[in-house]
């Protein structure tokens, strides 16, 4: 006769591992789908990157929690989890298609807000990093306009 407590602990551990695995797959695919390097930006103190990644994680975990609560077995959980991943990353691509200049406009507004000292190489009090991604052509066009 099996103990219901140990059975429940085993179920919990299985669901926890399944959820963590789905989250790991989501994070890898999401971060490869964005033009910026979120982890690098977060380590540099970029709050917007941290908030954006946290929002994506929260959005995915809401869907993953529902998948885990309704999944009959781990095959079904994996299938619906992959559907949730595709939906979330697909939403990212859809937003980028709907607003192709959004990232360039945000970065231009940020550059416009910086003082001359912050833009100069002599700014020793704070470091400002601008990431130029080869995957975002609109940002490169916008950067050329700024230089002119």
N, CA and C atoms as an extended XYZ file, in Angstrom:
444
Properties=species:S:1:pos:R:3:atomname:S:1:resname:S:1:resid:I:1 pbc="F F F"
N         0.845       -1.173        0.000 N   UNK     1
C         0.000        0.000        0.000 CA  UNK     1
C         0.896        1.244        0.000 C   UNK     1
N         0.654        2.159       -0.942 N   UNK     2
C         1.509        3.335       -1.032 CA  UNK     2
C         0.948        4.462       -0.167 C   UNK     2
N         1.838        5.264        0.314 N   UNK     3
C         1.482        6.394        1.159 CA  UNK     3
C         1.031        7.551        0.266 C   UNK     3
N        -0.161        8.137        0.496 N   UNK     4
C        -0.644        9.239       -0.348 CA  UNK     4
C         0.259       10.477       -0.288 C   UNK     4
N         0.919       10.686        0.850 N   UNK     5
C         1.816       11.827        0.966 CA  UNK     5
C         2.960       11.717       -0.034 C   UNK     5
N         3.603       10.547       -0.093 N   UNK     6
C         4.727       10.355       -1.005 CA  UNK     6
C         4.273       10.401       -2.458 C   UNK     6
N         3.072        9.953       -2.706 N   UNK     7
C         2.511       10.030       -4.051 CA  UNK     7
C         2.310       11.495       -4.457 C   UNK     7
N         1.793       12.297       -3.533 N   UNK     8
C         1.575       13.721       -3.801 CA  UNK     8
C         2.900       14.451       -3.992 C   UNK     8
N         3.904       14.104       -3.185 N   UNK     9
C         5.224       14.722       -3.323 CA  UNK     9
C         5.818       14.371       -4.684 C   UNK     9
N         5.650       13.130       -5.104 N   UNK    10
C         6.138       12.707       -6.418 CA  UNK    10
C         5.445       13.453       -7.546 C   UNK    10
N         4.128       13.633       -7.435 N   UNK    11
C         3.384       14.392       -8.440 CA  UNK    11
C         3.847       15.847       -8.475 C   UNK    11
N         4.035       16.425       -7.285 N   UNK    12
C         4.503       17.809       -7.204 CA  UNK    12
C         5.876       17.954       -7.859 C   UNK    12
N         6.780       17.051       -7.533 N   UNK    13
C         8.135       17.112       -8.098 CA  UNK    13
C         8.088       16.968       -9.621 C   UNK    13
N         7.249       16.080      -10.118 N   UNK    14
C         7.126       15.898      -11.562 CA  UNK    14
C         6.581       17.139      -12.248 C   UNK    14
N         5.564       17.752      -11.657 N   UNK    15
C         5.001       18.971      -12.229 CA  UNK    15
C         5.988       20.136      -12.139 C   UNK    15
N         6.710       20.210      -11.017 N   UNK    16
C         7.705       21.269      -10.871 CA  UNK    16
C         8.796       21.138      -11.940 C   UNK    16
N         9.298       19.939      -12.142 N   UNK    17
C        10.330       19.728      -13.154 CA  UNK    17
C         9.797       20.003      -14.557 C   UNK    17
N         8.574       19.578      -14.823 N   UNK    18
C         7.973       19.848      -16.136 CA  UNK    18
C         7.834       21.353      -16.359 C   UNK    18
N         7.381       22.072      -15.338 N   UNK    19
C         7.226       23.516      -15.443 CA  UNK    19
C         8.563       24.224      -15.644 C   UNK    19
N         9.580       23.800      -14.905 N   UNK    20
C        10.908       24.402      -15.062 CA  UNK    20
C        11.500       24.114      -16.437 C   UNK    20
N        11.280       22.912      -16.932 N   UNK    21
C        11.769       22.567      -18.270 CA  UNK    21
C        11.077       23.409      -19.338 C   UNK    21
N         9.757       23.565      -19.220 N   UNK    22
C         9.024       24.415      -20.167 CA  UNK    22
C         9.515       25.858      -20.090 C   UNK    22
N         9.753       26.353      -18.875 N   UNK    23
C        10.243       27.721      -18.709 CA  UNK    23
C        11.625       27.885      -19.326 C   UNK    23
N        12.477       26.901      -19.151 N   UNK    24
C        13.820       26.957      -19.737 CA  UNK    24
C        13.746       27.003      -21.265 C   UNK    24
N        12.916       26.142      -21.845 N   UNK    25
C        12.750       26.134      -23.304 CA  UNK    25
C        12.201       27.483      -23.770 C   UNK    25
N        11.218       28.009      -23.052 N   UNK    26
C        10.651       29.313      -23.396 CA  UNK    26
C        11.712       30.403      -23.363 C   UNK    26
N        12.494       30.448      -22.280 N   UNK    27
C        13.508       31.498      -22.152 CA  UNK    27
C        14.540       31.442      -23.269 C   UNK    27
N        14.982       30.247      -23.609 N   UNK    28
C        15.969       30.110      -24.687 CA  UNK    28
C        15.382       30.613      -26.002 C   UNK    28
N        14.168       30.175      -26.322 N   UNK    29
C        13.554       30.590      -27.594 CA  UNK    29
C        13.220       32.081      -27.590 C   UNK    29
N        12.717       32.586      -26.484 N   UNK    30
C        12.353       33.998      -26.400 CA  UNK    30
C        13.583       34.888      -26.558 C   UNK    30
N        14.650       34.567      -25.824 N   UNK    31
C        15.835       35.416      -25.879 CA  UNK    31
C        16.561       35.327      -27.221 C   UNK    31
N        16.400       34.223      -27.932 N   UNK    32
C        16.965       34.137      -29.279 CA  UNK    32
C        16.093       34.867      -30.300 C   UNK    32
N        14.861       35.164      -29.934 N   UNK    33
C        13.922       35.815      -30.850 CA  UNK    33
C        13.955       37.329      -30.751 C   UNK    33
N        14.591       37.854      -29.732 N   UNK    34
C        14.643       39.305      -29.561 CA  UNK    34
C        15.980       39.837      -30.069 C   UNK    34
N        15.993       41.062      -30.583 N   UNK    35
C        17.244       41.607      -31.111 CA  UNK    35
C        18.239       42.026      -30.032 C   UNK    35
N        17.791       42.218      -28.812 N   UNK    36
C        18.697       42.637      -27.753 CA  UNK    36
C        19.115       41.443      -26.900 C   UNK    36
N        20.197       41.617      -26.187 N   UNK    37
C        20.703       40.585      -25.284 CA  UNK    37
C        20.230       40.928      -23.872 C   UNK    37
N        19.086       40.352      -23.487 N   UNK    38
C        18.456       40.719      -22.225 CA  UNK    38
C        19.365       40.521      -21.017 C   UNK    38
N        20.021       39.378      -20.937 N   UNK    39
C        20.840       39.082      -19.759 CA  UNK    39
C        21.963       40.106      -19.625 C   UNK    39
N        22.613       40.436      -20.723 N   UNK    40
C        23.697       41.429      -20.696 CA  UNK    40
C        23.161       42.789      -20.253 C   UNK    40
N        22.011       43.182      -20.825 N   UNK    41
C        21.436       44.472      -20.471 CA  UNK    41
C        21.019       44.527      -18.998 C   UNK    41
N        20.470       43.436      -18.506 N   UNK    42
C        20.056       43.385      -17.102 CA  UNK    42
C        21.276       43.480      -16.191 C   UNK    42
N        22.343       42.791      -16.534 N   UNK    43
C        23.572       42.861      -15.736 CA  UNK    43
C        24.171       44.268      -15.736 C   UNK    43
N        23.920       45.028      -16.811 N   UNK    44
C        24.405       46.407      -16.898 CA  UNK    44
C        23.483       47.382      -16.182 C   UNK    44
N        22.387       46.877      -15.615 N   UNK    45
C        21.489       47.727      -14.848 CA  UNK    45
C        20.327       48.294      -15.647 C   UNK    45
N        20.028       47.739      -16.798 N   UNK    46
C        18.943       48.240      -17.636 CA  UNK    46
C        17.609       47.727      -17.084 C   UNK    46
N        16.878       48.612      -16.429 N   UNK    47
C        15.609       48.233      -15.804 CA  UNK    47
C        14.555       47.860      -16.838 C   UNK    47
N        14.549       48.534      -17.982 N   UNK    48
C        13.551       48.234      -19.017 CA  UNK    48
C        13.709       46.805      -19.523 C   UNK    48
N        14.946       46.357      -19.687 N   UNK    49
C        15.182       44.986      -20.129 CA  UNK    49
C        14.698       43.988      -19.078 C   UNK    49
N        14.938       44.303      -17.805 N   UNK    50
C        14.495       43.424      -16.716 CA  UNK    50
C        12.974       43.349      -16.655 C   UNK    50
N        12.326       44.494      -16.799 N   UNK    51
C        10.863       44.528      -16.755 CA  UNK    51
C        10.274       43.786      -17.959 C   UNK    51
N        10.861       43.991      -19.138 N   UNK    52
C        10.370       43.308      -20.338 CA  UNK    52
C        10.496       41.801      -20.230 C   UNK    52
N        11.647       41.322      -19.756 N   UNK    53
C        11.841       39.882      -19.614 CA  UNK    53
C        10.934       39.319      -18.522 C   UNK    53
N        10.802       40.048      -17.426 N   UNK    54
C         9.915       39.595      -16.347 CA  UNK    54
C         8.471       39.505      -16.834 C   UNK    54
N         8.035       40.469      -17.629 N   UNK    55
C         6.681       40.426      -18.183 CA  UNK    55
C         6.476       39.220      -19.081 C   UNK    55
N         7.481       38.910      -19.905 N   UNK    56
C         7.384       37.736      -20.776 CA  UNK    56
C         7.331       36.448      -19.948 C   UNK    56
N         8.132       36.390      -18.894 N   UNK    57
C         8.137       35.205      -18.025 CA  UNK    57
C         6.791       35.059      -17.328 C   UNK    57
N         6.252       36.153      -16.816 N   UNK    58
C         4.946       36.089      -16.138 CA  UNK    58
C         3.862       35.654      -17.123 C   UNK    58
N         3.873       36.233      -18.316 N   UNK    59
C         2.890       35.850      -19.323 CA  UNK    59
C         2.959       34.367      -19.665 C   UNK    59
N         4.168       33.856      -19.808 N   UNK    60
C         4.300       32.433      -20.123 CA  UNK    60
C         3.912       31.557      -18.935 C   UNK    60
N         4.325       31.945      -17.725 N   UNK    61
C         4.034       31.086      -16.578 CA  UNK    61
C         2.539       31.008      -16.265 C   UNK    61
N         1.793       32.034      -16.615 N   UNK    62
C         0.336       31.952      -16.449 CA  UNK    62
C        -0.217       30.836      -17.335 C   UNK    62
N         0.222       30.822      -18.591 N   UNK    63
C        -0.225       29.767      -19.504 CA  UNK    63
C         0.307       28.401      -19.067 C   UNK    63
N         1.567       28.346      -18.637 N   UNK    64
C         2.162       27.072      -18.222 CA  UNK    64
C         1.470       26.520      -16.973 C   UNK    64
N         1.094       27.386      -16.051 N   UNK    65
C         0.401       26.926      -14.847 CA  UNK    65
C        -0.929       26.277      -15.198 C   UNK    65
N        -1.625       26.872      -16.141 N   UNK    66
C        -2.907       26.297      -16.570 CA  UNK    66
C        -2.691       24.957      -17.262 C   UNK    66
N        -1.667       24.897      -18.097 N   UNK    67
C        -1.338       23.644      -18.786 CA  UNK    67
C        -1.021       22.560      -17.762 C   UNK    67
N        -0.222       22.885      -16.762 N   UNK    68
C         0.156       21.899      -15.752 CA  UNK    68
C        -1.029       21.460      -14.905 C   UNK    68
N        -1.962       22.372      -14.661 N   UNK    69
C        -3.107       22.010      -13.826 CA  UNK    69
C        -4.114       21.130      -14.562 C   UNK    69
N        -4.156       21.240      -15.879 N   UNK    70
C        -5.147       20.482      -16.651 CA  UNK    70
C        -4.586       19.272      -17.377 C   UNK    70
N        -3.261       19.202      -17.482 N   UNK    71
C        -2.652       18.108      -18.251 CA  UNK    71
C        -2.903       16.749      -17.628 C   UNK    71
N        -3.362       15.810      -18.452 N   UNK    72
C        -3.639       14.468      -17.963 CA  UNK    72
C        -2.350       13.677      -17.746 C   UNK    72
N        -1.379       13.862      -18.606 N   UNK    73
C        -0.084       13.199      -18.468 CA  UNK    73
C         1.000       14.125      -19.005 C   UNK    73
N         2.237       13.713      -18.862 N   UNK    74
C         3.339       14.607      -19.230 CA  UNK    74
C         3.455       14.820      -20.740 C   UNK    74
N         2.973       13.892      -21.527 N   UNK    75
C         2.967       14.083      -22.981 CA  UNK    75
C         2.020       15.216      -23.351 C   UNK    75
N         0.855       15.217      -22.744 N   UNK    76
C        -0.122       16.282      -22.979 CA  UNK    76
C         0.402       17.624      -22.457 C   UNK    76
N         1.041       17.605      -21.302 N   UNK    77
C         1.619       18.829      -20.741 CA  UNK    77
C         2.678       19.384      -21.692 C   UNK    77
N         3.542       18.503      -22.212 N   UNK    78
C         4.588       18.941      -23.140 CA  UNK    78
C         3.983       19.527      -24.408 C   UNK    78
N         2.958       18.877      -24.951 N   UNK    79
C         2.332       19.362      -26.185 CA  UNK    79
C         1.699       20.732      -25.974 C   UNK    79
N         0.916       20.874      -24.917 N   UNK    80
C         0.272       22.166      -24.665 CA  UNK    80
C         1.280       23.225      -24.233 C   UNK    80
N         2.323       22.793      -23.545 N   UNK    81
C         3.383       23.726      -23.181 CA  UNK    81
C         4.082       24.283      -24.409 C   UNK    81
N         4.339       23.441      -25.393 N   UNK    82
C         4.950       23.916      -26.635 CA  UNK    82
C         4.017       24.851      -27.389 C   UNK    82
N         2.718       24.566      -27.332 N   UNK    83
C         1.746       25.476      -27.959 CA  UNK    83
C         1.790       26.842      -27.265 C   UNK    83
N         1.899       26.839      -25.937 N   UNK    84
C         1.993       28.102      -25.188 CA  UNK    84
C         3.269       28.859      -25.560 C   UNK    84
N         4.371       28.139      -25.728 N   UNK    85
C         5.642       28.768      -26.118 CA  UNK    85
C         5.524       29.392      -27.498 C   UNK    85
N         4.982       28.632      -28.445 N   UNK    86
C         4.822       29.138      -29.813 CA  UNK    86
C         3.906       30.362      -29.822 C   UNK    86
N         2.857       30.329      -29.024 N   UNK    87
C         1.928       31.458      -28.949 CA  UNK    87
C         2.627       32.701      -28.403 C   UNK    87
N         3.385       32.544      -27.332 N   UNK    88
C         4.050       33.688      -26.716 CA  UNK    88
C         5.125       34.270      -27.648 C   UNK    88
N         5.970       33.431      -28.215 N   UNK    89
C         7.023       33.916      -29.113 CA  UNK    89
C         6.396       34.440      -30.406 C   UNK    89
N         5.326       33.801      -30.859 N   UNK    90
C         4.613       34.301      -32.034 CA  UNK    90
C         4.030       35.683      -31.786 C   UNK    90
N         3.542       35.906      -30.585 N   UNK    91
C         3.040       37.236      -30.220 CA  UNK    91
C         4.132       38.286      -30.289 C   UNK    91
N         5.334       37.919      -29.892 N   UNK    92
C         6.470       38.837      -29.990 CA  UNK    92
C         6.716       39.230      -31.447 C   UNK    92
N         6.717       38.248      -32.339 N   UNK    93
C         6.924       38.542      -33.755 CA  UNK    93
C         5.780       39.380      -34.327 C   UNK    93
N         4.559       39.095      -33.896 N   UNK    94
C         3.405       39.851      -34.362 CA  UNK    94
C         3.514       41.324      -33.948 C   UNK    94
N         3.906       41.572      -32.717 N   UNK    95
C         4.072       42.952      -32.244 CA  UNK    95
C         5.170       43.654      -33.043 C   UNK    95
N         6.260       42.941      -33.312 N   UNK    96
C         7.345       43.555      -34.088 CA  UNK    96
C         6.914       43.851      -35.518 C   UNK    96
N         6.006       43.044      -36.070 N   UNK    97
C         5.477       43.319      -37.409 CA  UNK    97
C         4.523       44.509      -37.392 C   UNK    97
N         3.705       44.595      -36.345 N   UNK    98
C         2.736       45.679      -36.247 CA  UNK    98
C         3.409       47.025      -35.978 C   UNK    98
N         4.495       47.013      -35.226 N   UNK    99
C         5.207       48.239      -34.846 CA  UNK    99
C         6.686       48.100      -35.198 C   UNK    99
N         7.016       48.126      -36.484 N   UNK   100
C         8.409       47.854      -36.882 CA  UNK   100
C         9.403       48.908      -36.409 C   UNK   100
N         8.974       50.133      -36.207 N   UNK   101
C         9.894       51.199      -35.798 CA  UNK   101
C         9.893       51.431      -34.289 C   UNK   101
N         9.180       50.625      -33.544 N   UNK   102
C         9.020       50.865      -32.114 CA  UNK   102
C        10.356       50.888      -31.380 C   UNK   102
N        11.184       49.886      -31.583 N   UNK   103
C        12.463       49.828      -30.872 CA  UNK   103
C        13.339       51.018      -31.243 C   UNK   103
N        13.387       51.364      -32.514 N   UNK   104
C        14.208       52.502      -32.950 CA  UNK   104
C        13.708       53.803      -32.327 C   UNK   104
N        12.391       53.962      -32.234 N   UNK   105
C        11.828       55.179      -31.653 CA  UNK   105
C        12.138       55.276      -30.156 C   UNK   105
N        12.069       54.158      -29.458 N   UNK   106
C        12.388       54.155      -28.028 CA  UNK   106
C        13.856       54.497      -27.824 C   UNK   106
N        14.722       53.894      -28.618 N   UNK   107
C        16.145       54.168      -28.467 CA  UNK   107
C        16.481       55.609      -28.855 C   UNK   107
N        15.808       56.168      -29.865 N   UNK   108
C        16.026       57.560      -30.251 CA  UNK   108
C        15.580       58.486      -29.125 C   UNK   108
N        14.421       58.200      -28.537 N   UNK   109
C        13.929       59.017      -27.423 CA  UNK   109
C        14.900       58.953      -26.250 C   UNK   109
N        15.469       57.780      -26.012 N   UNK   110
C        16.437       57.640      -24.931 CA  UNK   110
C        17.679       58.457      -25.233 C   UNK   110
N        18.176       58.385      -26.462 N   UNK   111
C        19.359       59.168      -26.847 CA  UNK   111
C        19.082       60.668      -26.736 C   UNK   111
N        17.887       61.083      -27.151 N   UNK   112
C        17.531       62.495      -27.069 CA  UNK   112
C        17.478       62.984      -25.620 C   UNK   112
N        17.189       62.091      -24.695 N   UNK   113
C        17.065       62.484      -23.295 CA  UNK   113
C        18.416       62.607      -22.596 C   UNK   113
N        19.470       62.099      -23.203 N   UNK   114
C        20.784       62.139      -22.576 CA  UNK   114
C        21.412       63.521      -22.718 C   UNK   114
N        22.158       63.908      -21.718 N   UNK   115
C        22.860       65.185      -21.776 CA  UNK   115
C        24.136       65.026      -22.597 C   UNK   115
N        24.735       66.151      -22.927 N   UNK   116
C        25.991       66.119      -23.690 CA  UNK   116
C        27.075       65.364      -22.923 C   UNK   116
N        27.130       65.558      -21.603 N   UNK   117
C        28.137       64.875      -20.796 CA  UNK   117
C        27.928       63.362      -20.848 C   UNK   117
N        26.667       62.945      -20.762 N   UNK   118
C        26.387       61.515      -20.806 CA  UNK   118
C        26.734       60.913      -22.156 C   UNK   118
N        26.588       61.690      -23.217 N   UNK   119
C        26.914       61.194      -24.554 CA  UNK   119
C        28.409       61.207      -24.827 C   UNK   119
N        29.160       62.003      -24.085 N   UNK   120
C        30.595       62.098      -24.339 CA  UNK   120
C        31.334       60.926      -23.711 C   UNK   120
N        32.533       60.721      -24.171 N   UNK   121
C        33.368       59.641      -23.642 CA  UNK   121
C        33.942       59.992      -22.277 C   UNK   121
N        33.790       61.261      -21.840 N   UNK   122
C        34.349       61.705      -20.570 CA  UNK   122
C        33.429       61.447      -19.390 C   UNK   122
N        32.312       60.822      -19.628 N   UNK   123
C        31.362       60.560      -18.549 CA  UNK   123
C        31.881       59.407      -17.703 C   UNK   123
N        32.510       59.716      -16.575 N   UNK   124
C        33.079       58.673      -15.720 CA  UNK   124
C        32.138       58.267      -14.595 C   UNK   124
N        31.098       59.065      -14.367 N   UNK   125
C        30.182       58.747      -13.280 CA  UNK   125
C        29.244       57.600      -13.616 C   UNK   125
N        28.883       57.492      -14.860 N   UNK   126
C        27.971       56.412      -15.247 CA  UNK   126
C        28.305       55.962      -16.654 C   UNK   126
N        28.137       54.702      -16.877 N   UNK   127
C        28.393       54.172      -18.203 CA  UNK   127
C        27.063       54.006      -18.915 C   UNK   127
N        27.023       54.391      -20.164 N   UNK   128
C        25.826       54.224      -20.976 CA  UNK   128
C        26.171       53.281      -22.111 C   UNK   128
N        25.370       52.268      -22.253 N   UNK   129
C        25.614       51.288      -23.309 CA  UNK   129
C        24.450       51.294      -24.277 C   UNK   129
N        24.774       51.391      -25.517 N   UNK   130
C        23.770       51.296      -26.562 CA  UNK   130
C        24.082       50.040      -27.343 C   UNK   130
N        23.138       49.152      -27.379 N   UNK   131
C        23.369       47.909      -28.093 CA  UNK   131
C        22.883       48.065      -29.518 C   UNK   131
N        23.765       47.826      -30.454 N   UNK   132
C        23.407       47.896      -31.866 CA  UNK   132
C        23.276       46.466      -32.366 C   UNK   132
N        22.083       46.069      -32.696 N   UNK   133
C        21.826       44.713      -33.127 CA  UNK   133
C        21.764       44.647      -34.644 C   UNK   133
N        22.483       43.713      -35.197 N   UNK   134
C        22.463       43.539      -36.650 CA  UNK   134
C        21.124       42.998      -37.127 C   UNK   134
N        20.312       42.474      -36.232 N   UNK   135
C        19.038       41.896      -36.633 CA  UNK   135
C        17.936       42.936      -36.781 C   UNK   135
N        18.186       44.155      -36.332 N   UNK   136
C        17.148       45.172      -36.390 CA  UNK   136
C        17.559       46.288      -37.354 C   UNK   136
N        17.151       46.153      -38.593 N   UNK   137
C        17.518       47.093      -39.637 CA  UNK   137
C        16.959       48.476      -39.347 C   UNK   137
N        15.748       48.541      -38.781 N   UNK   138
C        15.134       49.834      -38.488 CA  UNK   138
C        15.974       50.640      -37.502 C   UNK   138
N        16.583       49.974      -36.525 N   UNK   139
C        17.429       50.683      -35.571 CA  UNK   139
C        18.642       51.264      -36.290 C   UNK   139
N        19.228       50.497      -37.201 N   UNK   140
C        20.401       50.986      -37.922 CA  UNK   140
C        20.039       52.186      -38.778 C   UNK   140
N        18.886       52.152      -39.424 N   UNK   141
C        18.442       53.301      -40.232 CA  UNK   141
C        18.241       54.512      -39.330 C   UNK   141
N        17.639       54.285      -38.170 N   UNK   142
C        17.383       55.379      -37.250 CA  UNK   142
C        18.695       55.957      -36.728 C   UNK   142
N        19.667       55.109      -36.464 N   UNK   143
C        20.968       55.574      -35.989 CA  UNK   143
C        21.651       56.414      -37.056 C   UNK   143
N        21.492       56.069      -38.304 N   UNK   144
C        22.076       56.863      -39.403 CA  UNK   144
C        21.421       58.239      -39.456 C   UNK   144
N        20.117       58.301      -39.233 N   UNK   145
C        19.398       59.578      -39.240 CA  UNK   145
C        19.886       60.467      -38.098 C   UNK   145
N        20.151       59.867      -36.956 N   UNK   146
C        20.620       60.619      -35.794 CA  UNK   146
C        21.983       61.233      -36.076 C   UNK   146
N        22.844       60.479      -36.730 N   UNK   147
C        24.194       60.968      -37.044 CA  UNK   147
C        24.147       62.149      -37.999 C   UNK   147
N        23.147       62.216      -38.870 N   UNK   148
C        23.015       63.302      -39.862 CA  UNK   148
C        22.503       64.499      -39.209 C   UNK   148
